[in-house]
C-alpha cells in the first residue's frame, strides 16, 4: 500500500534586519563597491538620499525562508528564481519574506513570494520554480 508524500509545512515568514555593516560586508564579498551602497556622502546626494542595500541583501530573507521550508541548506539544482526589485532597501529596514502562492505544476513546485519592509512596502517580488523533489 502506497502512502501519499508527507505534507510540507506552511511556508515560514522569515525576517532580516539590514544595517550598513551588513551592506558593507556584502560589498566586500561581491566586490560591488557602488557608492550608492557604501559611500554615505555620495548616496546622500543621490535620488535615494542615503545608502541602499545591494539587491541580494534584500533577497536573503526569501532564501532563508525557502531553505527552511524545504529543510535544506540550499535550493535544489535546477531551481529558477525570477526577481523584480520594487523599492530600495535601506539601513534600518526589517525585510520579511512571505509566500503569496504555492502550487504544483508539471512536476515542479511554483512559489510566488514577496519581501516587504517594516512599512509593508513590497521591496522585492519573487517567482521560483523548484524541480520535482525540491
mmCIF file of C-alpha atoms in Angstrom:
data_model
loop_
_atom_site.group_PDB
_atom_site.id
_atom_site.type_symbol
_atom_site.label_atom_id
_atom_site.label_comp_id
_atom_site.label_asym_id
_atom_site.label_seq_id
_atom_site.Cartn_x
_atom_site.Cartn_y
_atom_site.Cartn_z
ATOM 1 C CA UNK A 1 0.000 0.000 0.000
ATOM 2 C CA UNK A 2 1.488 3.323 -1.025
ATOM 3 C CA UNK A 3 1.185 6.416 1.069
ATOM 4 C CA UNK A 4 0.930 9.979 -0.208
ATOM 5 C CA UNK A 5 4.019 12.115 0.363
ATOM 6 C CA UNK A 6 4.020 13.951 3.686
ATOM 7 C CA UNK A 7 2.587 17.426 3.636
ATOM 8 C CA UNK A 8 5.177 20.161 3.575
ATOM 9 C CA UNK A 9 4.841 22.629 6.471
ATOM 10 C CA UNK A 10 3.486 26.103 5.869
ATOM 11 C CA UNK A 11 5.940 28.471 4.217
ATOM 12 C CA UNK A 12 7.612 30.351 7.088
ATOM 13 C CA UNK A 13 7.839 34.097 7.389
ATOM 14 C CA UNK A 14 11.492 34.989 7.887
ATOM 15 C CA UNK A 15 12.801 38.485 8.635
ATOM 16 C CA UNK A 16 16.243 40.052 8.355
ATOM 17 C CA UNK A 17 17.443 43.362 9.727
ATOM 18 C CA UNK A 18 19.517 45.391 7.284
ATOM 19 C CA UNK A 19 22.247 47.700 8.537
ATOM 20 C CA UNK A 20 25.254 49.404 6.975
ATOM 21 C CA UNK A 21 27.745 46.792 8.260
ATOM 22 C CA UNK A 22 25.686 44.067 6.510
ATOM 23 C CA UNK A 23 25.682 46.137 3.295
ATOM 24 C CA UNK A 24 29.442 46.725 3.611
ATOM 25 C CA UNK A 25 30.035 43.004 4.182
ATOM 26 C CA UNK A 26 28.116 42.170 1.008
ATOM 27 C CA UNK A 27 30.153 44.774 -0.913
ATOM 28 C CA UNK A 28 33.342 43.062 0.252
ATOM 29 C CA UNK A 29 32.000 39.610 -0.594
ATOM 30 C CA UNK A 30 30.743 40.602 -4.051
ATOM 31 C CA UNK A 31 33.307 43.247 -4.986
ATOM 32 C CA UNK A 32 30.425 45.668 -5.704
ATOM 33 C CA UNK A 33 31.519 48.933 -4.143
ATOM 34 C CA UNK A 34 28.999 51.132 -5.949
ATOM 35 C CA UNK A 35 28.935 54.395 -3.953
ATOM 36 C CA UNK A 36 25.131 54.114 -3.615
ATOM 37 C CA UNK A 37 25.805 51.141 -1.341
ATOM 38 C CA UNK A 38 28.925 52.117 0.579
ATOM 39 C CA UNK A 39 29.637 55.862 0.380
ATOM 40 C CA UNK A 40 27.278 57.736 2.688
ATOM 41 C CA UNK A 41 28.158 61.204 1.317
ATOM 42 C CA UNK A 42 27.675 60.221 -2.316
ATOM 43 C CA UNK A 43 24.482 58.285 -1.520
ATOM 44 C CA UNK A 44 23.018 61.177 0.493
ATOM 45 C CA UNK A 45 23.418 63.429 -2.572
ATOM 46 C CA UNK A 46 21.658 60.869 -4.803
ATOM 47 C CA UNK A 47 17.956 60.451 -5.560
ATOM 48 C CA UNK A 48 17.867 57.862 -2.721
ATOM 49 C CA UNK A 49 19.002 60.317 -0.024
ATOM 50 C CA UNK A 50 21.226 57.692 1.614
ATOM 51 C CA UNK A 51 22.798 54.317 1.079
ATOM 52 C CA UNK A 52 20.736 51.414 -0.217
ATOM 53 C CA UNK A 53 21.381 47.692 0.020
ATOM 54 C CA UNK A 54 22.504 45.520 -2.877
ATOM 55 C CA UNK A 55 19.619 43.505 -4.323
ATOM 56 C CA UNK A 56 20.812 40.147 -2.920
ATOM 57 C CA UNK A 57 20.794 41.598 0.605
ATOM 58 C CA UNK A 58 17.052 42.177 0.213
ATOM 59 C CA UNK A 59 16.608 38.592 -1.047
ATOM 60 C CA UNK A 60 18.306 36.961 1.937
ATOM 61 C CA UNK A 61 15.017 36.586 3.831
ATOM 62 C CA UNK A 62 13.453 34.805 0.826
ATOM 63 C CA UNK A 63 16.323 32.329 0.519
ATOM 64 C CA UNK A 64 16.352 31.648 4.268
ATOM 65 C CA UNK A 65 12.574 31.093 4.307
ATOM 66 C CA UNK A 66 12.671 28.801 1.275
ATOM 67 C CA UNK A 67 15.520 26.625 2.530
ATOM 68 C CA UNK A 68 13.871 26.381 5.971
ATOM 69 C CA UNK A 69 10.622 25.342 4.261
ATOM 70 C CA UNK A 70 12.474 22.715 2.226
ATOM 71 C CA UNK A 71 14.566 21.575 5.220
ATOM 72 C CA UNK A 72 17.789 22.032 3.221
ATOM 73 C CA UNK A 73 20.852 24.258 3.232
ATOM 74 C CA UNK A 74 20.422 25.358 -0.402
ATOM 75 C CA UNK A 75 17.853 25.477 -3.147
ATOM 76 C CA UNK A 76 17.783 22.277 -5.215
ATOM 77 C CA UNK A 77 19.701 22.091 -8.517
ATOM 78 C CA UNK A 78 17.522 23.199 -11.398
ATOM 79 C CA UNK A 79 15.676 25.828 -9.360
ATOM 80 C CA UNK A 80 14.912 29.030 -11.245
ATOM 81 C CA UNK A 81 14.295 32.310 -9.461
ATOM 82 C CA UNK A 82 12.936 35.442 -11.152
ATOM 83 C CA UNK A 83 13.241 38.654 -9.179
ATOM 84 C CA UNK A 84 11.637 42.065 -9.603
ATOM 85 C CA UNK A 85 13.085 44.840 -7.462
ATOM 86 C CA UNK A 86 10.284 47.221 -6.485
ATOM 87 C CA UNK A 87 11.710 49.621 -3.865
ATOM 88 C CA UNK A 88 15.103 50.352 -2.293
ATOM 89 C CA UNK A 89 16.164 48.676 0.932
ATOM 90 C CA UNK A 90 17.892 50.984 3.405
ATOM 91 C CA UNK A 91 19.918 50.580 6.574
ATOM 92 C CA UNK A 92 17.444 50.205 9.429
ATOM 93 C CA UNK A 93 14.893 48.274 7.346
ATOM 94 C CA UNK A 94 13.499 44.956 8.525
ATOM 95 C CA UNK A 95 12.799 42.769 5.494
ATOM 96 C CA UNK A 96 10.296 39.899 5.781
ATOM 97 C CA UNK A 97 9.678 37.200 3.179
ATOM 98 C CA UNK A 98 6.167 35.821 2.690
ATOM 99 C CA UNK A 99 4.700 33.320 0.249
ATOM 100 C CA UNK A 100 1.769 34.630 -1.791
ATOM 101 C CA UNK A 101 1.091 31.386 -3.675
ATOM 102 C CA UNK A 102 2.492 27.853 -3.653
ATOM 103 C CA UNK A 103 1.292 25.323 -6.206
ATOM 104 C CA UNK A 104 2.378 22.206 -8.080
ATOM 105 C CA UNK A 105 2.522 22.273 -11.845
ATOM 106 C CA UNK A 106 4.221 19.921 -14.337
ATOM 107 C CA UNK A 107 6.254 18.101 -11.656
ATOM 108 C CA UNK A 108 7.512 21.371 -10.201
ATOM 109 C CA UNK A 109 6.593 23.474 -7.209
ATOM 110 C CA UNK A 110 5.895 27.076 -8.178
ATOM 111 C CA UNK A 111 6.368 29.643 -5.467
ATOM 112 C CA UNK A 112 5.374 33.292 -5.642
ATOM 113 C CA UNK A 113 6.681 35.356 -2.763
ATOM 114 C CA UNK A 114 7.430 38.890 -1.754
ATOM 115 C CA UNK A 115 9.835 40.622 0.548
ATOM 116 C CA UNK A 116 8.338 43.574 2.398
ATOM 117 C CA UNK A 117 9.826 46.149 4.721
ATOM 118 C CA UNK A 118 8.540 47.185 8.147
ATOM 119 C CA UNK A 119 6.096 49.594 6.465
ATOM 120 C CA UNK A 120 4.608 46.719 4.400
ATOM 121 C CA UNK A 121 6.134 48.145 1.202
ATOM 122 C CA UNK A 122 6.998 45.349 -1.221
ATOM 123 C CA UNK A 123 10.694 45.741 -1.976
ATOM 124 C CA UNK A 124 11.136 42.522 -3.994
ATOM 125 C CA UNK A 125 8.737 40.172 -5.811
ATOM 126 C CA UNK A 126 9.962 36.621 -6.418
ATOM 127 C CA UNK A 127 8.742 33.786 -8.657
ATOM 128 C CA UNK A 128 10.592 30.495 -8.155
ATOM 129 C CA UNK A 129 10.249 27.098 -9.789
ATOM 130 C CA UNK A 130 11.564 24.191 -7.729
ATOM 131 C CA UNK A 131 12.082 20.903 -9.591
ATOM 132 C CA UNK A 132 10.320 17.724 -8.544
ATOM 133 C CA UNK A 133 11.728 16.502 -5.278
ATOM 134 C CA UNK A 134 12.599 20.089 -4.304
#
